[in-house]
Tab-separated table of C-alpha atoms in Angstrom:
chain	number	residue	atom	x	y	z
A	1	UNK	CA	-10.400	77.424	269.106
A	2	UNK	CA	-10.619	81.123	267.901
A	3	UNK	CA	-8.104	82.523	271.124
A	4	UNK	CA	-5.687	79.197	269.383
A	5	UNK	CA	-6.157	80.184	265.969
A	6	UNK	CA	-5.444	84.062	266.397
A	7	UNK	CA	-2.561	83.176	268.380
A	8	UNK	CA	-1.721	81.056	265.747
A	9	UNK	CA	-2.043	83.870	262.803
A	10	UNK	CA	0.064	86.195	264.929
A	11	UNK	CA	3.365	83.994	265.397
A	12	UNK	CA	2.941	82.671	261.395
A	13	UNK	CA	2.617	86.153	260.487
A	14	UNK	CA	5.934	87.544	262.541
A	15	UNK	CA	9.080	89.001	260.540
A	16	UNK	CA	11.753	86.591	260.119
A	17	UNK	CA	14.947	86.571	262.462
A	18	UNK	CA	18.030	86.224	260.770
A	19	UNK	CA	20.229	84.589	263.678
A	20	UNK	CA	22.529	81.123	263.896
A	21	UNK	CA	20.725	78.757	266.010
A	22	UNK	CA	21.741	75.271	267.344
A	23	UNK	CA	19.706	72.218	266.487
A	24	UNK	CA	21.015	70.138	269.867
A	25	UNK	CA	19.056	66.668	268.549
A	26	UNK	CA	21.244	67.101	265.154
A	27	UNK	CA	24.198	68.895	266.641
A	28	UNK	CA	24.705	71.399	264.139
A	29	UNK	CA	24.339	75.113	264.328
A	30	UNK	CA	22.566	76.614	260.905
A	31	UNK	CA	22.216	80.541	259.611
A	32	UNK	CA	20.099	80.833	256.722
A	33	UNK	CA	18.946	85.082	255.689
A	34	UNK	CA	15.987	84.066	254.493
A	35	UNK	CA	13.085	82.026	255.040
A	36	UNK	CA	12.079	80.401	251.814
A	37	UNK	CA	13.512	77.215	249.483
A	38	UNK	CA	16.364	75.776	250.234
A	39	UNK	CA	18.970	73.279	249.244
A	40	UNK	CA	21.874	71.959	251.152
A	41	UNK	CA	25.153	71.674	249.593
A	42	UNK	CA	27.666	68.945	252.126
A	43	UNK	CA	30.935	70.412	251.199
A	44	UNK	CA	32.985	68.271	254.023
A	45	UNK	CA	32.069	66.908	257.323
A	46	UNK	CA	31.855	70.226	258.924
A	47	UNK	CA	30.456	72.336	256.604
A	48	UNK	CA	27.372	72.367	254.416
A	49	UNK	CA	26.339	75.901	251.892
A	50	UNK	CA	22.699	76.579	251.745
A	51	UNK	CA	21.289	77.561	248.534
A	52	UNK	CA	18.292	79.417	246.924
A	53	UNK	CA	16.366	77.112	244.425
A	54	UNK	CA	18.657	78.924	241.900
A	55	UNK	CA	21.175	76.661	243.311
A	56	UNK	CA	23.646	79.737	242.420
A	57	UNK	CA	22.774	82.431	245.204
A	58	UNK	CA	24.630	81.707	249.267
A	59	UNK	CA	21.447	81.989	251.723
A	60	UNK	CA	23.352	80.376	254.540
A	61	UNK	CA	25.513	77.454	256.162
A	62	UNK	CA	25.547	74.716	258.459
A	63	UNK	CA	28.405	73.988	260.948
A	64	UNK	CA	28.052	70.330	261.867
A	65	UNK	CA	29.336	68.342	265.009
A	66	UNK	CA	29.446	71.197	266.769
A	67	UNK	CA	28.973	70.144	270.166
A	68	UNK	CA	32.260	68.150	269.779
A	69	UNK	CA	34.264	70.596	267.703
A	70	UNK	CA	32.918	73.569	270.232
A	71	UNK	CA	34.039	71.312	273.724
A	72	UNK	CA	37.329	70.411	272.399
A	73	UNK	CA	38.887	72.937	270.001
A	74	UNK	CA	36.141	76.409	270.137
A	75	UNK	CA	35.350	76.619	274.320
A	76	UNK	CA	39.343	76.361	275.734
A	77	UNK	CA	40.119	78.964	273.003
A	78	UNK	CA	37.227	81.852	273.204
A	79	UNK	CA	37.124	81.082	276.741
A	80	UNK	CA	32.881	81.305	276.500
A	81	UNK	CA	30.265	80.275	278.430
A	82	UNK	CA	26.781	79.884	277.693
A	83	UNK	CA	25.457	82.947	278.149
A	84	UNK	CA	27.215	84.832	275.791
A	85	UNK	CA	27.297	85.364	272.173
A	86	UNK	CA	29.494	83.453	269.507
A	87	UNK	CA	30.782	85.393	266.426
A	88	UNK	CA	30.904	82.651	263.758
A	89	UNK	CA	33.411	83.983	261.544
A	90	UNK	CA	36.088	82.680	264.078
A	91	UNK	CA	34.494	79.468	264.299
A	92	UNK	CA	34.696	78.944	260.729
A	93	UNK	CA	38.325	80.484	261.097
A	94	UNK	CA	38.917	77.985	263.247
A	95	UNK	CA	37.918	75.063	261.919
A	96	UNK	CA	40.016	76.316	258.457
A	97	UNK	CA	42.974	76.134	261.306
A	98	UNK	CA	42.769	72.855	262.045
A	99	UNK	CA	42.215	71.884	258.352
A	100	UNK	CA	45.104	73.753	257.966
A	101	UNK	CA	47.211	71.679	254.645
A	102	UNK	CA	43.953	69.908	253.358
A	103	UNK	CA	42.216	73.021	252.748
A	104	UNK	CA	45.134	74.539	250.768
A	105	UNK	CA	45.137	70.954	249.111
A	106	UNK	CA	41.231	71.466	247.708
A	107	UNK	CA	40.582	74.392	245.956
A	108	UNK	CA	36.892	73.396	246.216
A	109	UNK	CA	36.935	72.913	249.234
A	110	UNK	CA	38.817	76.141	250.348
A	111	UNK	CA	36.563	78.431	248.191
A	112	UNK	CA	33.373	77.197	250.399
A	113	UNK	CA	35.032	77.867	252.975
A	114	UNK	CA	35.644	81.646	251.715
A	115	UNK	CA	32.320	81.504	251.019
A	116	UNK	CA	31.133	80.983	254.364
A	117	UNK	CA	33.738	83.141	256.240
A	118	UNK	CA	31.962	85.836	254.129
A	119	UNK	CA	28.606	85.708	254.534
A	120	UNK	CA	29.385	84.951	258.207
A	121	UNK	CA	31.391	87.979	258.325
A	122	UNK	CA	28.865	90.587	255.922
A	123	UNK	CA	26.160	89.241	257.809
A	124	UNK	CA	27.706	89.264	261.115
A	125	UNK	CA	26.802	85.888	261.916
A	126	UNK	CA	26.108	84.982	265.597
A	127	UNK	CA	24.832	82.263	267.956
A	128	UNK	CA	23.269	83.599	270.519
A	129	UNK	CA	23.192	81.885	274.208
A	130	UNK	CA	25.822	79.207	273.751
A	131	UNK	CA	24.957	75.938	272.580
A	132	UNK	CA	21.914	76.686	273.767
A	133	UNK	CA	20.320	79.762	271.163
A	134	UNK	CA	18.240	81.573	273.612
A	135	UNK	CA	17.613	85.100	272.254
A	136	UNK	CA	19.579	88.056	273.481
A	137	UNK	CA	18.613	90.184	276.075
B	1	UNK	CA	1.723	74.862	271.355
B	2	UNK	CA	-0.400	76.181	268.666
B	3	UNK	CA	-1.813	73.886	266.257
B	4	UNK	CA	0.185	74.286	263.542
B	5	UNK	CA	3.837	73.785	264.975
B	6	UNK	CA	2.169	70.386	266.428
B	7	UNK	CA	3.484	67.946	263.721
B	8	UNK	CA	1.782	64.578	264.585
B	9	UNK	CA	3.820	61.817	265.257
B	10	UNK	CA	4.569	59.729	261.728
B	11	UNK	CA	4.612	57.069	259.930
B	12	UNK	CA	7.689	54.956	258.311
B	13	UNK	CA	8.529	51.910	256.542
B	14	UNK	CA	12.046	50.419	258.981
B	15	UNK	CA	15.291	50.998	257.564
B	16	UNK	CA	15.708	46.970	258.759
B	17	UNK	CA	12.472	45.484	256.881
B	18	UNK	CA	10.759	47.786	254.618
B	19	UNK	CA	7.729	45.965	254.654
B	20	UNK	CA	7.329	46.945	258.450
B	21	UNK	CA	6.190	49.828	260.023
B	22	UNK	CA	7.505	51.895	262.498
B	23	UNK	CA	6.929	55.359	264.119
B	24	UNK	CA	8.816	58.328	264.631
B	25	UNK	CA	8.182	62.031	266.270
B	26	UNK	CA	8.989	65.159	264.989
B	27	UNK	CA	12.094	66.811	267.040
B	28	UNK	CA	10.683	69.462	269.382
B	29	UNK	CA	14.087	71.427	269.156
B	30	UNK	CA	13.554	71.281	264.860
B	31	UNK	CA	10.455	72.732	265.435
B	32	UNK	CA	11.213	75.311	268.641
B	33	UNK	CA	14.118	76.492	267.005
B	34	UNK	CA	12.873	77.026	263.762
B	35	UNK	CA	9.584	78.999	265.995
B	36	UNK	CA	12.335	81.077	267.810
B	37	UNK	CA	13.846	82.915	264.266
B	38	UNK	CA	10.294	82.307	263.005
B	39	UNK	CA	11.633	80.768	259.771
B	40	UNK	CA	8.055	78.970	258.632
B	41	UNK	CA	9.151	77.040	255.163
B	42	UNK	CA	10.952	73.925	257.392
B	43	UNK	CA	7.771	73.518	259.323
B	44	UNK	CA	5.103	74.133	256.404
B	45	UNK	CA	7.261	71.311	254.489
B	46	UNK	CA	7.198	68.788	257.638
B	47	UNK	CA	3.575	69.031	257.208
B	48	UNK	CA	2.651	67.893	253.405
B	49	UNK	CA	5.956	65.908	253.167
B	50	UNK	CA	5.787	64.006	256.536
B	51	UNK	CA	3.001	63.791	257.955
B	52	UNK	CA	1.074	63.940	254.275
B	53	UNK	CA	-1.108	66.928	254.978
B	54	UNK	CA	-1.939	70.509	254.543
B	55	UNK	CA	-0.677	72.651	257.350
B	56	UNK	CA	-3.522	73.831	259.462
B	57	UNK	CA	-3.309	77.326	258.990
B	58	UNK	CA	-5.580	79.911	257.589
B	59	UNK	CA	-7.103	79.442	253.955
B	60	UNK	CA	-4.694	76.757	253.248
B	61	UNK	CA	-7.194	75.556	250.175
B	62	UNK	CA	-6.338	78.408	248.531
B	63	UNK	CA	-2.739	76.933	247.987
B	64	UNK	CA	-4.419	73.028	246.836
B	65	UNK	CA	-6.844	74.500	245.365
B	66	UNK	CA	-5.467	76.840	242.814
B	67	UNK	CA	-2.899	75.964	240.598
B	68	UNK	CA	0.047	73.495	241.274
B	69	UNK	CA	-1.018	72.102	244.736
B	70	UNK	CA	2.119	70.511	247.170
B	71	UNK	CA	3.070	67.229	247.289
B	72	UNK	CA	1.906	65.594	250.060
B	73	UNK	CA	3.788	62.469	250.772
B	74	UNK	CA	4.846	60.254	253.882
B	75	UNK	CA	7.573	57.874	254.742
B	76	UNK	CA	6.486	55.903	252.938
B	77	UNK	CA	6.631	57.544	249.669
B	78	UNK	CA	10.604	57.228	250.329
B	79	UNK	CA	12.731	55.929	247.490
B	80	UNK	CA	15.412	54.983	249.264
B	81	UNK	CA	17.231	54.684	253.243
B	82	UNK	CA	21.003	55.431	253.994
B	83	UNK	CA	22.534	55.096	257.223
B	84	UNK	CA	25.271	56.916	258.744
B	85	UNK	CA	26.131	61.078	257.712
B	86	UNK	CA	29.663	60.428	257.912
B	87	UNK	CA	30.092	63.284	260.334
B	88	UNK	CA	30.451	64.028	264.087
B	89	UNK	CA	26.830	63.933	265.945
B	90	UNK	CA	26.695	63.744	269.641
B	91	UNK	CA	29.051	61.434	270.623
B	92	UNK	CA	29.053	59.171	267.398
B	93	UNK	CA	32.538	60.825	265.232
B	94	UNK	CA	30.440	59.339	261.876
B	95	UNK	CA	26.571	59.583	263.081
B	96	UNK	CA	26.363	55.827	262.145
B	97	UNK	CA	23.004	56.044	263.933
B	98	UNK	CA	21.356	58.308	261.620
B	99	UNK	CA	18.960	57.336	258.962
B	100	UNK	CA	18.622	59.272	255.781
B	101	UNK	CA	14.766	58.634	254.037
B	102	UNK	CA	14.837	60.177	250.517
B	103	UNK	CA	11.293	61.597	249.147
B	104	UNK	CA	11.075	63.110	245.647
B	105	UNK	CA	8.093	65.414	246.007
B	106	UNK	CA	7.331	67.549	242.774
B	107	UNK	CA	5.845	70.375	244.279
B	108	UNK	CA	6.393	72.117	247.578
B	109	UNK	CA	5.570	74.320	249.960
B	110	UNK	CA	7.315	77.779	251.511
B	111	UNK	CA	6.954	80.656	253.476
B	112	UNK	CA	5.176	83.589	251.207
B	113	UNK	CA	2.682	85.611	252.735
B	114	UNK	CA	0.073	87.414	250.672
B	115	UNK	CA	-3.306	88.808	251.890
B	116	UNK	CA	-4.927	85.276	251.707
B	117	UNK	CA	-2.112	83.139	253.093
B	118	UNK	CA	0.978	82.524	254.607
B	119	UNK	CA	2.356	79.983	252.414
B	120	UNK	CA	2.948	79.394	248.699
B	121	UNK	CA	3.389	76.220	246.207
B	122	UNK	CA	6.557	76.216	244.640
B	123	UNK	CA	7.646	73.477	241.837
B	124	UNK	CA	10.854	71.731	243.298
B	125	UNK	CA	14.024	72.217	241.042
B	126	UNK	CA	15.072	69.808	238.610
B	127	UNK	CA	17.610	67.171	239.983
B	128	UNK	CA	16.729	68.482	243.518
B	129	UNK	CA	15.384	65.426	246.355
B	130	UNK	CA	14.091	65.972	250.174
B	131	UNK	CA	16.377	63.995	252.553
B	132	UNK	CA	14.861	63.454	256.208
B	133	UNK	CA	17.128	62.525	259.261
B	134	UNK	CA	16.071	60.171	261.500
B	135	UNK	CA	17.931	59.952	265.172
B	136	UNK	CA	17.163	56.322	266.248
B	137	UNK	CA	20.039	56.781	269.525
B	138	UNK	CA	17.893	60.061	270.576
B	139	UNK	CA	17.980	60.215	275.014
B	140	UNK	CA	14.343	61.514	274.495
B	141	UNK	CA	12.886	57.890	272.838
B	142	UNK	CA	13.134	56.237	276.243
B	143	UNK	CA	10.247	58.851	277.698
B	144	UNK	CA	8.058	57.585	274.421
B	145	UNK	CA	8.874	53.936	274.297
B	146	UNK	CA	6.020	53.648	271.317
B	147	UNK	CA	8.854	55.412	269.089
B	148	UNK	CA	11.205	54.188	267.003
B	149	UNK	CA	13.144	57.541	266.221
B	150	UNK	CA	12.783	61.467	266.304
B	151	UNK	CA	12.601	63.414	263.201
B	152	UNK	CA	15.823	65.845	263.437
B	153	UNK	CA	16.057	67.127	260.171
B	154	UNK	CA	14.351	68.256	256.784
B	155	UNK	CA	16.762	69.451	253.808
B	156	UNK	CA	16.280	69.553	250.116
B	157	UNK	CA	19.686	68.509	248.433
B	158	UNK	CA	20.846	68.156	244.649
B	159	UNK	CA	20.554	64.899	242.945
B	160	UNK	CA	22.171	63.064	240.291
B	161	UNK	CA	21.694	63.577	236.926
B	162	UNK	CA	22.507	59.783	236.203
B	163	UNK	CA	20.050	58.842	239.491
B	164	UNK	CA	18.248	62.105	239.859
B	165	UNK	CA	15.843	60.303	242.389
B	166	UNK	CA	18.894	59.940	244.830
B	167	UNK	CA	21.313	62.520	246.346
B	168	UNK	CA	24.057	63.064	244.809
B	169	UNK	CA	27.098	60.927	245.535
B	170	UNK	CA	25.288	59.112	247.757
B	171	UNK	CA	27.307	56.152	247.311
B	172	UNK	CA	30.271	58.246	249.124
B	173	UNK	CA	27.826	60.517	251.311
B	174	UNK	CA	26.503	57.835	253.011
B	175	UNK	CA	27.708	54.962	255.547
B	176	UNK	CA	25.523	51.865	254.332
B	177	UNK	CA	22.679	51.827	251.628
B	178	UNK	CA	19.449	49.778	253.496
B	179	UNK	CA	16.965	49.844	250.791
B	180	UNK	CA	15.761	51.632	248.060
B	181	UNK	CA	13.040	51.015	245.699
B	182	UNK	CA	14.313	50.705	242.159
Protein backbone atom coordinates (compact mmCIF):
# COMPACT_ATOMS: atom_id res chain seq x y z
CA UNK A 1 0.00 0.00 0.00
CA UNK A 2 2.95 2.42 0.78
CA UNK A 3 5.15 1.18 -2.73
CA UNK A 4 1.13 2.18 -4.41
CA UNK A 5 0.79 5.28 -2.64
CA UNK A 6 4.41 6.74 -3.35
CA UNK A 7 3.99 5.75 -6.79
CA UNK A 8 0.94 7.41 -6.63
CA UNK A 9 2.42 10.91 -5.13
CA UNK A 10 5.10 10.81 -7.81
CA UNK A 11 2.85 10.72 -11.11
CA UNK A 12 0.16 13.40 -9.24
CA UNK A 13 3.04 15.45 -8.49
CA UNK A 14 4.67 15.47 -12.29
CA UNK A 15 4.84 18.88 -14.39
CA UNK A 16 2.14 19.22 -16.78
CA UNK A 17 2.61 18.39 -20.62
CA UNK A 18 1.26 20.79 -22.84
CA UNK A 19 0.59 18.47 -26.03
CA UNK A 20 -2.78 17.72 -28.35
CA UNK A 21 -3.91 14.34 -27.55
CA UNK A 22 -6.72 12.18 -29.11
CA UNK A 23 -9.58 10.94 -27.00
CA UNK A 24 -10.36 7.73 -29.56
CA UNK A 25 -13.79 6.74 -27.35
CA UNK A 26 -14.97 10.56 -28.07
CA UNK A 27 -13.13 11.09 -31.31
CA UNK A 28 -11.86 14.38 -30.75
CA UNK A 29 -8.35 15.59 -30.37
CA UNK A 30 -8.06 18.44 -27.38
CA UNK A 31 -4.92 20.98 -26.45
CA UNK A 32 -5.49 22.77 -23.38
CA UNK A 33 -1.85 24.93 -21.79
CA UNK A 34 -2.87 24.47 -18.63
CA UNK A 35 -4.15 22.14 -16.22
CA UNK A 36 -6.75 23.84 -14.12
CA UNK A 37 -10.74 25.04 -14.65
CA UNK A 38 -12.13 24.85 -17.62
CA UNK A 39 -15.12 25.62 -19.73
CA UNK A 40 -15.97 24.53 -23.18
CA UNK A 41 -17.24 26.90 -25.63
CA UNK A 42 -19.09 24.58 -29.00
CA UNK A 43 -18.51 27.12 -31.62
CA UNK A 44 -19.65 24.62 -34.66
CA UNK A 45 -19.52 20.97 -35.11
CA UNK A 46 -15.84 20.88 -35.42
CA UNK A 47 -14.62 23.17 -33.17
CA UNK A 48 -15.04 23.92 -29.49
CA UNK A 49 -12.64 27.09 -27.47
CA UNK A 50 -11.62 26.18 -24.03
CA UNK A 51 -11.77 28.77 -21.47
CA UNK A 52 -10.31 29.80 -18.03
CA UNK A 53 -13.13 30.28 -15.37
CA UNK A 54 -12.73 33.96 -16.47
CA UNK A 55 -14.58 32.77 -19.41
CA UNK A 56 -12.42 35.64 -21.26
CA UNK A 57 -8.78 34.07 -21.43
CA UNK A 58 -8.12 31.03 -24.71
CA UNK A 59 -6.52 27.93 -22.69
CA UNK A 60 -7.16 25.59 -25.57
CA UNK A 61 -9.48 23.83 -28.28
CA UNK A 62 -11.11 20.80 -29.27
CA UNK A 63 -11.19 19.44 -32.88
CA UNK A 64 -14.14 17.07 -33.02
CA UNK A 65 -14.91 14.09 -35.46
CA UNK A 66 -11.64 13.79 -36.14
CA UNK A 67 -11.24 10.34 -37.03
CA UNK A 68 -13.63 11.05 -39.98
CA UNK A 69 -12.44 14.50 -40.97
CA UNK A 70 -8.59 13.08 -40.59
CA UNK A 71 -9.45 9.64 -43.03
CA UNK A 72 -11.20 11.57 -45.59
CA UNK A 73 -10.01 15.17 -46.04
CA UNK A 74 -6.43 15.46 -43.45
CA UNK A 75 -4.54 11.74 -44.30
CA UNK A 76 -4.74 11.88 -48.54
CA UNK A 77 -3.50 15.51 -48.13
CA UNK A 78 -0.41 15.46 -45.45
CA UNK A 79 0.25 12.14 -46.72
CA UNK A 80 0.90 10.91 -42.70
CA UNK A 81 1.03 7.92 -41.05
CA UNK A 82 0.83 7.13 -37.56
CA UNK A 83 3.97 7.51 -36.41
CA UNK A 84 4.57 10.88 -37.08
CA UNK A 85 3.66 14.17 -35.77
CA UNK A 86 0.61 16.44 -36.84
CA UNK A 87 1.05 20.28 -36.80
CA UNK A 88 -2.50 21.46 -35.99
CA UNK A 89 -2.45 24.76 -37.42
CA UNK A 90 -3.01 23.07 -40.90
CA UNK A 91 -5.66 21.02 -39.61
CA UNK A 92 -7.53 23.89 -38.46
CA UNK A 93 -6.44 25.50 -41.90
CA UNK A 94 -7.98 22.90 -43.35
CA UNK A 95 -11.04 22.48 -42.01
CA UNK A 96 -11.48 26.65 -42.59
CA UNK A 97 -10.93 25.25 -46.42
CA UNK A 98 -13.62 23.23 -46.61
CA UNK A 99 -15.86 25.75 -44.72
CA UNK A 100 -14.66 27.87 -47.19
CA UNK A 101 -18.10 30.59 -47.94
CA UNK A 102 -19.80 29.78 -44.49
CA UNK A 103 -16.96 30.93 -42.56
CA UNK A 104 -16.70 34.25 -44.46
CA UNK A 105 -20.62 34.21 -43.94
CA UNK A 106 -20.19 34.19 -39.78
CA UNK A 107 -18.10 36.61 -38.42
CA UNK A 108 -18.45 34.66 -35.14
CA UNK A 109 -17.74 31.94 -36.34
CA UNK A 110 -14.60 32.98 -38.41
CA UNK A 111 -13.04 34.91 -35.43
CA UNK A 112 -12.92 31.40 -33.36
CA UNK A 113 -11.53 30.10 -35.85
CA UNK A 114 -8.63 32.90 -35.82
CA UNK A 115 -8.61 32.24 -32.49
CA UNK A 116 -7.65 28.78 -32.68
CA UNK A 117 -5.29 29.01 -35.73
CA UNK A 118 -3.41 31.23 -33.21
CA UNK A 119 -2.95 29.63 -30.26
CA UNK A 120 -2.33 26.51 -32.40
CA UNK A 121 0.23 28.36 -34.21
CA UNK A 122 2.02 30.52 -30.88
CA UNK A 123 1.85 27.42 -29.14
CA UNK A 124 2.94 25.20 -31.82
CA UNK A 125 0.28 22.84 -31.39
CA UNK A 126 0.94 19.13 -32.18
CA UNK A 127 -0.48 15.59 -31.98
CA UNK A 128 1.93 13.41 -31.47
CA UNK A 129 1.78 9.58 -32.85
CA UNK A 130 -1.18 9.84 -35.19
CA UNK A 131 -4.51 9.20 -34.05
CA UNK A 132 -2.98 7.40 -31.67
CA UNK A 133 -0.97 10.26 -29.11
CA UNK A 134 1.89 8.18 -28.06
CA UNK A 135 4.68 10.52 -26.85
CA UNK A 136 7.61 11.38 -29.05
CA UNK A 137 10.67 9.70 -29.07
CA UNK B 1 -3.02 1.44 -12.14
CA UNK B 2 -2.57 3.47 -9.12
CA UNK B 3 -5.42 4.06 -6.97
CA UNK B 4 -6.34 7.23 -7.77
CA UNK B 5 -6.72 7.14 -11.70
CA UNK B 6 -9.06 3.94 -10.82
CA UNK B 7 -12.49 5.71 -11.08
CA UNK B 8 -15.03 3.02 -9.94
CA UNK B 9 -17.56 2.08 -12.17
CA UNK B 10 -20.91 4.48 -11.58
CA UNK B 11 -24.04 4.94 -11.02
CA UNK B 12 -26.99 6.56 -13.32
CA UNK B 13 -30.56 7.12 -13.52
CA UNK B 14 -31.43 5.73 -17.74
CA UNK B 15 -31.86 8.33 -20.18
CA UNK B 16 -35.14 5.85 -21.15
CA UNK B 17 -36.81 5.67 -17.49
CA UNK B 18 -35.35 7.88 -14.98
CA UNK B 19 -36.62 6.03 -12.24
CA UNK B 20 -34.22 3.09 -13.29
CA UNK B 21 -30.83 2.51 -12.74
CA UNK B 22 -28.16 1.73 -14.84
CA UNK B 23 -24.29 1.55 -14.81
CA UNK B 24 -21.62 3.00 -16.66
CA UNK B 25 -17.52 2.88 -16.58
CA UNK B 26 -15.26 5.51 -16.74
CA UNK B 27 -13.35 5.56 -20.34
CA UNK B 28 -9.85 4.15 -19.84
CA UNK B 29 -8.57 6.35 -22.84
CA UNK B 30 -10.28 9.72 -20.72
CA UNK B 31 -8.34 8.70 -18.03
CA UNK B 32 -4.85 7.32 -19.87
CA UNK B 33 -4.76 10.21 -21.90
CA UNK B 34 -5.36 12.71 -19.50
CA UNK B 35 -2.28 10.44 -17.24
CA UNK B 36 -0.03 10.74 -20.41
CA UNK B 37 0.10 15.01 -20.40
CA UNK B 38 -0.49 14.54 -16.66
CA UNK B 39 -3.31 17.13 -16.72
CA UNK B 40 -4.94 16.08 -13.03
CA UNK B 41 -8.17 18.62 -12.79
CA UNK B 42 -10.39 16.13 -15.39
CA UNK B 43 -9.62 13.20 -13.20
CA UNK B 44 -9.84 14.95 -9.61
CA UNK B 45 -13.43 16.20 -10.96
CA UNK B 46 -14.53 12.51 -12.18
CA UNK B 47 -14.01 11.67 -8.66
CA UNK B 48 -16.39 14.08 -6.39
CA UNK B 49 -18.72 14.67 -9.42
CA UNK B 50 -19.14 11.01 -10.60
CA UNK B 51 -18.44 8.72 -8.57
CA UNK B 52 -19.47 11.19 -5.39
CA UNK B 53 -16.19 11.01 -3.55
CA UNK B 54 -12.98 12.52 -2.50
CA UNK B 55 -10.10 11.47 -4.67
CA UNK B 56 -7.85 9.15 -2.80
CA UNK B 57 -4.86 11.03 -2.71
CA UNK B 58 -2.75 12.43 0.00
CA UNK B 59 -4.38 14.75 2.77
CA UNK B 60 -7.41 15.13 0.73
CA UNK B 61 -9.37 16.34 4.17
CA UNK B 62 -7.50 19.18 4.10
CA UNK B 63 -9.51 20.34 0.93
CA UNK B 64 -13.31 19.13 2.80
CA UNK B 65 -12.22 20.09 5.65
CA UNK B 66 -11.23 23.67 5.41
CA UNK B 67 -13.21 26.11 3.86
CA UNK B 68 -15.58 25.61 0.80
CA UNK B 69 -15.39 21.75 0.42
CA UNK B 70 -16.32 20.19 -3.45
CA UNK B 71 -19.39 19.11 -4.48
CA UNK B 72 -19.68 15.70 -4.50
CA UNK B 73 -22.51 14.52 -6.61
CA UNK B 74 -23.47 11.39 -8.84
CA UNK B 75 -25.67 10.69 -11.76
CA UNK B 76 -28.03 11.03 -10.13
CA UNK B 77 -27.79 14.49 -8.97
CA UNK B 78 -28.33 15.24 -12.91
CA UNK B 79 -30.88 17.87 -13.84
CA UNK B 80 -31.41 16.96 -17.02
CA UNK B 81 -30.39 14.14 -20.22
CA UNK B 82 -29.89 15.17 -23.97
CA UNK B 83 -29.15 12.87 -26.62
CA UNK B 84 -27.25 13.30 -29.68
CA UNK B 85 -23.95 16.16 -29.95
CA UNK B 86 -24.92 17.00 -33.31
CA UNK B 87 -21.43 16.26 -34.54
CA UNK B 88 -19.36 13.53 -36.27
CA UNK B 89 -18.27 10.63 -33.63
CA UNK B 90 -17.01 7.39 -34.92
CA UNK B 91 -19.05 6.48 -37.54
CA UNK B 92 -22.36 8.29 -36.39
CA UNK B 93 -22.11 12.03 -38.74
CA UNK B 94 -24.49 13.50 -35.57
CA UNK B 95 -23.32 11.19 -32.44
CA UNK B 96 -27.09 10.39 -32.01
CA UNK B 97 -25.78 7.77 -29.58
CA UNK B 98 -24.38 10.03 -27.11
CA UNK B 99 -25.99 11.02 -23.91
CA UNK B 100 -25.39 14.35 -22.33
CA UNK B 101 -26.15 14.18 -18.12
CA UNK B 102 -26.10 17.79 -16.80
CA UNK B 103 -24.88 18.24 -12.96
CA UNK B 104 -24.81 21.71 -11.38
CA UNK B 105 -22.18 21.27 -8.69
CA UNK B 106 -21.37 24.57 -6.69
CA UNK B 107 -18.02 23.91 -5.80
CA UNK B 108 -15.23 22.03 -7.51
CA UNK B 109 -12.20 20.61 -7.58
CA UNK B 110 -8.66 21.33 -9.68
CA UNK B 111 -5.23 20.70 -10.00
CA UNK B 112 -3.19 23.15 -7.40
CA UNK B 113 -0.44 21.78 -5.62
CA UNK B 114 0.75 23.31 -2.36
CA UNK B 115 2.92 21.63 0.34
CA UNK B 116 -0.18 19.78 1.80
CA UNK B 117 -1.96 18.76 -1.40
CA UNK B 118 -2.33 18.35 -4.85
CA UNK B 119 -5.67 19.67 -5.37
CA UNK B 120 -7.71 22.77 -4.52
CA UNK B 121 -11.62 23.75 -4.08
CA UNK B 122 -12.63 26.21 -6.41
CA UNK B 123 -16.35 27.86 -6.44
CA UNK B 124 -17.79 27.08 -10.02
CA UNK B 125 -18.61 30.32 -12.07
CA UNK B 126 -21.88 31.77 -12.19
CA UNK B 127 -24.09 30.47 -15.14
CA UNK B 128 -21.42 27.70 -15.63
CA UNK B 129 -22.96 23.60 -15.56
CA UNK B 130 -20.84 20.14 -15.80
CA UNK B 131 -22.02 18.16 -18.88
CA UNK B 132 -20.92 14.32 -18.88
CA UNK B 133 -20.89 12.20 -22.17
CA UNK B 134 -22.05 8.98 -22.12
CA UNK B 135 -21.08 6.47 -25.24
CA UNK B 136 -23.89 3.83 -25.05
CA UNK B 137 -22.58 2.29 -28.94
CA UNK B 138 -18.91 1.95 -27.25
CA UNK B 139 -17.08 -1.69 -29.02
CA UNK B 140 -15.63 -2.04 -25.42
CA UNK B 141 -19.39 -2.62 -23.55
CA UNK B 142 -19.63 -6.07 -25.13
CA UNK B 143 -16.32 -7.28 -22.93
CA UNK B 144 -18.45 -5.82 -19.70
CA UNK B 145 -21.94 -6.89 -20.52
CA UNK B 146 -22.99 -5.52 -16.76
CA UNK B 147 -22.59 -1.92 -18.48
CA UNK B 148 -24.80 0.19 -19.90
CA UNK B 149 -22.28 2.90 -21.29
CA UNK B 150 -18.61 4.28 -20.86
CA UNK B 151 -18.00 7.61 -19.45
CA UNK B 152 -16.09 9.55 -22.45
CA UNK B 153 -16.20 12.90 -21.38
CA UNK B 154 -16.25 15.59 -18.48
CA UNK B 155 -16.60 19.44 -19.54
CA UNK B 156 -17.86 22.42 -17.69
CA UNK B 157 -19.89 24.64 -20.23
CA UNK B 158 -21.81 28.10 -19.88
CA UNK B 159 -25.41 28.12 -19.06
CA UNK B 160 -28.31 30.20 -19.60
CA UNK B 161 -29.07 33.06 -17.87
CA UNK B 162 -32.92 32.44 -18.46
CA UNK B 163 -32.21 28.41 -17.47
CA UNK B 164 -28.85 28.76 -15.84
CA UNK B 165 -29.23 25.04 -14.64
CA UNK B 166 -29.01 23.94 -18.40
CA UNK B 167 -26.38 24.57 -21.13
CA UNK B 168 -26.81 27.07 -23.06
CA UNK B 169 -28.88 26.69 -26.22
CA UNK B 170 -29.46 23.44 -25.45
CA UNK B 171 -32.59 23.35 -27.24
CA UNK B 172 -30.36 23.74 -30.60
CA UNK B 173 -27.13 21.93 -29.10
CA UNK B 174 -28.77 18.94 -28.61
CA UNK B 175 -30.58 16.08 -30.77
CA UNK B 176 -33.60 15.08 -28.39
CA UNK B 177 -34.31 16.31 -24.73
CA UNK B 178 -35.06 12.76 -22.52
CA UNK B 179 -35.72 14.17 -19.19
CA UNK B 180 -34.98 16.75 -16.99
CA UNK B 181 -36.10 17.51 -13.59
CA UNK B 182 -37.90 20.83 -13.44
Amino acid sequence: MTHVATRSAEQIAADFIPTAVYFSDSDCVEYVNEDGFAIYSRVDEFLTLIFDETKIRLIGFKLKGFKYCFENHLKPLFDLNDSQFLALVPVIEAVCTKLGERLVADDERARAYKAALKLAANDNVRLYGGLYGARAA
Amino acid sequence: MTTWLNVPIVLAPSADDRSKTVQYGVSKVFVERNTFINRRTPILQLWCHLAGKPPPINNISRVFEHGLPPTLTTLHDSVACFQGVKRPHNDEKDGNSILVYVLNPSVTIVYDPDLACVAKAMRVPKNTVLTVHVCVSDPLLAEHSSLNGIVTRLEYVSSGADEPTLPFRHQTRYIHERWRTQ
